[in-house]
Amino acid sequence: MEGFNATIFAYGQTSSGKTHTILGNETDPGLFQLVSNQLFQHVADQVDKRYLIRCSYIEIYNEKINDLLDKSNQGLTIREDIKGNVLLDAREPVVDNVDKVMENMMQGNKIRRVAATRMNERSSRSHTIFRIILESKDANQKDGCTYKLP
């Protein structure tokens, strides 16, 4: 929000608490909920800036990249351009509150690949990246800046 990209990365053995740390539950919010709350509170507090917030949710499974916000879950193509790696045709819906961010996360989780293991009945079989893209500009400015929270 001050011009820096940020990443939250969860790594560990099955059933070590990665999902709980990131997502939490109804009584104990996880990092995802806390960061989203902070983001939208910050945006609401700014009177001299305008914001556009979008999100994307992708899954990497068997060396294929899938869009978890596209119900057809078609594979995505990755390309490199002057800005770095770009996913072609990944959905990036605009979100204007925390509930919409959470809805997108839950929608994607419904089609994420999971399977039972000895340690976890719903163990993920893939890696996912949920991105929040925050574009800001001064209220009286035409061009703005884009920040990513991958």
PDB file of C-alpha atoms in Angstrom:
ATOM      1  CA  MET A   1       0.000   0.000   0.000  1.00  0.00           C
ATOM      2  CA  GLU A   2       3.043   2.180   0.292  1.00  0.00           C
ATOM      3  CA  GLY A   3       4.469   1.065  -3.046  1.00  0.00           C
ATOM      4  CA  PHE A   4       5.720  -2.400  -2.111  1.00  0.00           C
ATOM      5  CA  ASN A   5       4.675  -5.852  -3.270  1.00  0.00           C
ATOM      6  CA  ALA A   6       4.192  -8.428  -0.517  1.00  0.00           C
ATOM      7  CA  THR A   7       3.909 -12.209  -0.209  1.00  0.00           C
ATOM      8  CA  ILE A   8       2.541 -14.505   2.472  1.00  0.00           C
ATOM      9  CA  PHE A   9       3.879 -18.023   1.976  1.00  0.00           C
ATOM     10  CA  ALA A  10       2.757 -21.118   3.907  1.00  0.00           C
ATOM     11  CA  TYR A  11       5.015 -24.161   3.774  1.00  0.00           C
ATOM     12  CA  GLY A  12       5.015 -27.348   5.799  1.00  0.00           C
ATOM     13  CA  GLN A  13       4.061 -30.968   6.210  1.00  0.00           C
ATOM     14  CA  THR A  14       0.481 -32.191   5.736  1.00  0.00           C
ATOM     15  CA  SER A  15      -1.661 -31.318   8.792  1.00  0.00           C
ATOM     16  CA  SER A  16       0.911 -28.885  10.195  1.00  0.00           C
ATOM     17  CA  GLY A  17      -1.582 -25.982  10.254  1.00  0.00           C
ATOM     18  CA  LYS A  18      -0.892 -24.130   6.984  1.00  0.00           C
ATOM     19  CA  THR A  19      -4.549 -23.880   5.977  1.00  0.00           C
ATOM     20  CA  HIS A  20      -5.666 -22.877   9.465  1.00  0.00           C
ATOM     21  CA  THR A  21      -2.955 -20.205   9.679  1.00  0.00           C
ATOM     22  CA  ILE A  22      -3.967 -18.711   6.344  1.00  0.00           C
ATOM     23  CA  LEU A  23      -7.773 -19.173   6.461  1.00  0.00           C
ATOM     24  CA  GLY A  24      -8.562 -19.540  10.162  1.00  0.00           C
ATOM     25  CA  ASN A  25     -12.172 -20.252  11.130  1.00  0.00           C
ATOM     26  CA  GLU A  26     -15.271 -18.342  12.262  1.00  0.00           C
ATOM     27  CA  THR A  27     -13.946 -17.629  15.760  1.00  0.00           C
ATOM     28  CA  ASP A  28     -10.227 -17.324  14.968  1.00  0.00           C
ATOM     29  CA  PRO A  29      -9.580 -15.432  11.709  1.00  0.00           C
ATOM     30  CA  GLY A  30      -6.527 -16.391   9.695  1.00  0.00           C
ATOM     31  CA  LEU A  31      -3.978 -14.173   8.000  1.00  0.00           C
ATOM     32  CA  PHE A  32      -6.076 -13.970   4.848  1.00  0.00           C
ATOM     33  CA  GLN A  33      -9.045 -12.441   6.693  1.00  0.00           C
ATOM     34  CA  LEU A  34      -6.860 -10.152   8.798  1.00  0.00           C
ATOM     35  CA  VAL A  35      -4.908  -8.815   5.806  1.00  0.00           C
ATOM     36  CA  SER A  36      -8.112  -8.298   3.805  1.00  0.00           C
ATOM     37  CA  ASN A  37      -9.705  -6.403   6.701  1.00  0.00           C
ATOM     38  CA  GLN A  38      -6.626  -4.192   7.027  1.00  0.00           C
ATOM     39  CA  LEU A  39      -6.490  -3.547   3.279  1.00  0.00           C
ATOM     40  CA  PHE A  40     -10.098  -2.407   2.990  1.00  0.00           C
ATOM     41  CA  GLN A  41      -9.855  -0.337   6.186  1.00  0.00           C
ATOM     42  CA  HIS A  42      -6.788   1.424   4.763  1.00  0.00           C
ATOM     43  CA  VAL A  43      -8.601   2.095   1.478  1.00  0.00           C
ATOM     44  CA  ALA A  44     -11.659   3.452   3.322  1.00  0.00           C
ATOM     45  CA  ASP A  45      -9.460   5.817   5.345  1.00  0.00           C
ATOM     46  CA  GLN A  46      -7.877   7.410   2.256  1.00  0.00           C
ATOM     47  CA  VAL A  47      -9.687  10.504   1.023  1.00  0.00           C
ATOM     48  CA  ASP A  48      -7.042  11.739  -1.411  1.00  0.00           C
ATOM     49  CA  LYS A  49      -6.666   8.491  -3.366  1.00  0.00           C
ATOM     50  CA  ARG A  50      -8.846   6.280  -5.527  1.00  0.00           C
ATOM     51  CA  TYR A  51      -8.423   2.508  -5.558  1.00  0.00           C
ATOM     52  CA  LEU A  52      -9.300  -0.419  -7.763  1.00  0.00           C
ATOM     53  CA  ILE A  53      -8.881  -3.823  -6.120  1.00  0.00           C
ATOM     54  CA  ARG A  54      -8.941  -7.085  -8.049  1.00  0.00           C
ATOM     55  CA  CYS A  55      -8.051 -10.653  -7.166  1.00  0.00           C
ATOM     56  CA  SER A  56      -7.025 -13.852  -8.906  1.00  0.00           C
ATOM     57  CA  TYR A  57      -6.715 -17.429  -7.675  1.00  0.00           C
ATOM     58  CA  ILE A  58      -4.652 -19.987  -9.538  1.00  0.00           C
ATOM     59  CA  GLU A  59      -3.707 -23.582  -8.907  1.00  0.00           C
ATOM     60  CA  ILE A  60      -0.534 -25.334  -9.995  1.00  0.00           C
ATOM     61  CA  TYR A  61      -1.185 -29.046 -10.378  1.00  0.00           C
ATOM     62  CA  ASN A  62       0.908 -31.573 -12.316  1.00  0.00           C
ATOM     63  CA  GLU A  63       2.859 -28.734 -13.951  1.00  0.00           C
ATOM     64  CA  LYS A  64      -0.349 -27.133 -15.264  1.00  0.00           C
ATOM     65  CA  ILE A  65      -1.754 -23.780 -14.210  1.00  0.00           C
ATOM     66  CA  ASN A  66      -5.521 -23.608 -13.660  1.00  0.00           C
ATOM     67  CA  ASP A  67      -7.784 -20.644 -12.917  1.00  0.00           C
ATOM     68  CA  LEU A  68      -9.766 -21.396  -9.752  1.00  0.00           C
ATOM     69  CA  LEU A  69     -12.081 -18.438 -10.410  1.00  0.00           C
ATOM     70  CA  ASP A  70     -13.164 -19.918 -13.739  1.00  0.00           C
ATOM     71  CA  LYS A  71     -15.676 -22.716 -13.141  1.00  0.00           C
ATOM     72  CA  SER A  72     -14.504 -24.479 -16.308  1.00  0.00           C
ATOM     73  CA  ASN A  73     -11.051 -24.526 -14.655  1.00  0.00           C
ATOM     74  CA  GLN A  74      -9.289 -24.434 -18.007  1.00  0.00           C
ATOM     75  CA  GLY A  75      -5.519 -24.400 -18.110  1.00  0.00           C
ATOM     76  CA  LEU A  76      -3.793 -21.039 -18.379  1.00  0.00           C
ATOM     77  CA  THR A  77      -0.863 -20.101 -20.562  1.00  0.00           C
ATOM     78  CA  ILE A  78       2.121 -18.352 -19.045  1.00  0.00           C
ATOM     79  CA  ARG A  79       4.166 -15.878 -21.069  1.00  0.00           C
ATOM     80  CA  GLU A  80       7.016 -13.544 -20.324  1.00  0.00           C
ATOM     81  CA  ASP A  81       6.944  -9.879 -21.216  1.00  0.00           C
ATOM     82  CA  ILE A  82       8.827  -6.744 -20.219  1.00  0.00           C
ATOM     83  CA  LYS A  83       7.155  -6.777 -16.768  1.00  0.00           C
ATOM     84  CA  GLY A  84       7.946 -10.442 -16.098  1.00  0.00           C
ATOM     85  CA  ASN A  85       5.738 -13.528 -16.165  1.00  0.00           C
ATOM     86  CA  VAL A  86       2.122 -13.027 -17.215  1.00  0.00           C
ATOM     87  CA  LEU A  87      -0.780 -15.470 -17.073  1.00  0.00           C
ATOM     88  CA  LEU A  88      -2.955 -15.096 -20.140  1.00  0.00           C
ATOM     89  CA  ASP A  89      -6.724 -14.985 -19.582  1.00  0.00           C
ATOM     90  CA  ALA A  90      -6.647 -15.394 -15.790  1.00  0.00           C
ATOM     91  CA  ARG A  91      -9.825 -13.959 -14.275  1.00  0.00           C
ATOM     92  CA  GLU A  92      -9.257 -10.916 -12.077  1.00  0.00           C
ATOM     93  CA  PRO A  93     -12.663  -9.822 -10.763  1.00  0.00           C
ATOM     94  CA  VAL A  94     -12.990  -6.452  -9.064  1.00  0.00           C
ATOM     95  CA  VAL A  95     -13.619  -6.767  -5.325  1.00  0.00           C
ATOM     96  CA  ASP A  96     -14.912  -3.842  -3.310  1.00  0.00           C
ATOM     97  CA  ASN A  97     -15.137  -5.366   0.166  1.00  0.00           C
ATOM     98  CA  VAL A  98     -13.765  -8.168   2.320  1.00  0.00           C
ATOM     99  CA  ASP A  99     -16.810 -10.382   1.737  1.00  0.00           C
ATOM    100  CA  LYS A 100     -16.197 -10.413  -2.020  1.00  0.00           C
ATOM    101  CA  VAL A 101     -12.553 -11.367  -1.488  1.00  0.00           C
ATOM    102  CA  MET A 102     -13.637 -14.228   0.782  1.00  0.00           C
ATOM    103  CA  GLU A 103     -16.322 -15.336  -1.717  1.00  0.00           C
ATOM    104  CA  ASN A 104     -13.674 -15.641  -4.433  1.00  0.00           C
ATOM    105  CA  MET A 105     -11.406 -17.641  -2.123  1.00  0.00           C
ATOM    106  CA  MET A 106     -14.239 -20.020  -1.176  1.00  0.00           C
ATOM    107  CA  GLN A 107     -15.384 -20.391  -4.800  1.00  0.00           C
ATOM    108  CA  GLY A 108     -11.869 -21.382  -5.823  1.00  0.00           C
ATOM    109  CA  ASN A 109     -11.496 -23.784  -2.913  1.00  0.00           C
ATOM    110  CA  LYS A 110     -14.566 -25.694  -4.137  1.00  0.00           C
ATOM    111  CA  ILE A 111     -12.800 -26.721  -7.353  1.00  0.00           C
ATOM    112  CA  ARG A 112      -9.301 -27.097  -5.924  1.00  0.00           C
ATOM    113  CA  ARG A 113      -7.843 -30.585  -6.199  1.00  0.00           C
ATOM    114  CA  VAL A 114      -7.846 -32.459  -2.893  1.00  0.00           C
ATOM    115  CA  ALA A 115      -7.586 -36.107  -1.855  1.00  0.00           C
ATOM    116  CA  ALA A 116      -7.545 -38.104   1.355  1.00  0.00           C
ATOM    117  CA  THR A 117      -4.245 -39.080   2.946  1.00  0.00           C
ATOM    118  CA  ARG A 118      -3.470 -40.946   6.151  1.00  0.00           C
ATOM    119  CA  MET A 119      -2.893 -37.605   7.885  1.00  0.00           C
ATOM    120  CA  ASN A 120      -5.655 -35.455   6.372  1.00  0.00           C
ATOM    121  CA  GLU A 121      -9.019 -36.303   4.824  1.00  0.00           C
ATOM    122  CA  ARG A 122      -8.909 -33.282   2.482  1.00  0.00           C
ATOM    123  CA  SER A 123      -5.228 -32.815   1.712  1.00  0.00           C
ATOM    124  CA  SER A 124      -4.496 -30.517  -1.212  1.00  0.00           C
ATOM    125  CA  ARG A 125      -2.812 -32.082  -4.198  1.00  0.00           C
ATOM    126  CA  SER A 126      -1.710 -28.766  -5.635  1.00  0.00           C
ATOM    127  CA  HIS A 127      -0.163 -25.399  -4.872  1.00  0.00           C
ATOM    128  CA  THR A 128      -2.237 -22.240  -5.056  1.00  0.00           C
ATOM    129  CA  ILE A 129      -1.605 -18.530  -5.392  1.00  0.00           C
ATOM    130  CA  PHE A 130      -4.268 -16.036  -4.376  1.00  0.00           C
ATOM    131  CA  ARG A 131      -3.338 -12.566  -5.582  1.00  0.00           C
ATOM    132  CA  ILE A 132      -4.789  -9.242  -4.553  1.00  0.00           C
ATOM    133  CA  ILE A 133      -4.008  -6.496  -7.046  1.00  0.00           C
ATOM    134  CA  LEU A 134      -4.317  -2.980  -5.684  1.00  0.00           C
ATOM    135  CA  GLU A 135      -4.252  -0.058  -8.103  1.00  0.00           C
ATOM    136  CA  SER A 136      -4.125   3.413  -6.649  1.00  0.00           C
ATOM    137  CA  LYS A 137      -3.937   6.942  -7.901  1.00  0.00           C
ATOM    138  CA  ASP A 138      -4.334  10.406  -6.508  1.00  0.00           C
ATOM    139  CA  ALA A 139      -7.922  11.529  -6.725  1.00  0.00           C
ATOM    140  CA  ASN A 140      -6.974  14.225  -9.253  1.00  0.00           C
ATOM    141  CA  GLN A 141      -4.445  12.151 -11.250  1.00  0.00           C
ATOM    142  CA  LYS A 142      -5.066  10.198 -14.462  1.00  0.00           C
ATOM    143  CA  ASP A 143      -2.384   7.492 -14.137  1.00  0.00           C
ATOM    144  CA  GLY A 144      -1.780   5.406 -11.050  1.00  0.00           C
ATOM    145  CA  CYS A 145       0.373   2.654  -9.592  1.00  0.00           C
ATOM    146  CA  THR A 146      -0.297  -1.062  -9.314  1.00  0.00           C
ATOM    147  CA  TYR A 147       0.764  -3.126  -6.302  1.00  0.00           C
ATOM    148  CA  LYS A 148       0.422  -6.887  -6.007  1.00  0.00           C
ATOM    149  CA  LEU A 149      -0.073  -8.979  -2.911  1.00  0.00           C
ATOM    150  CA  PRO A 150       0.603 -12.431  -4.364  1.00  0.00           C
TER     151      PRO A 150
END
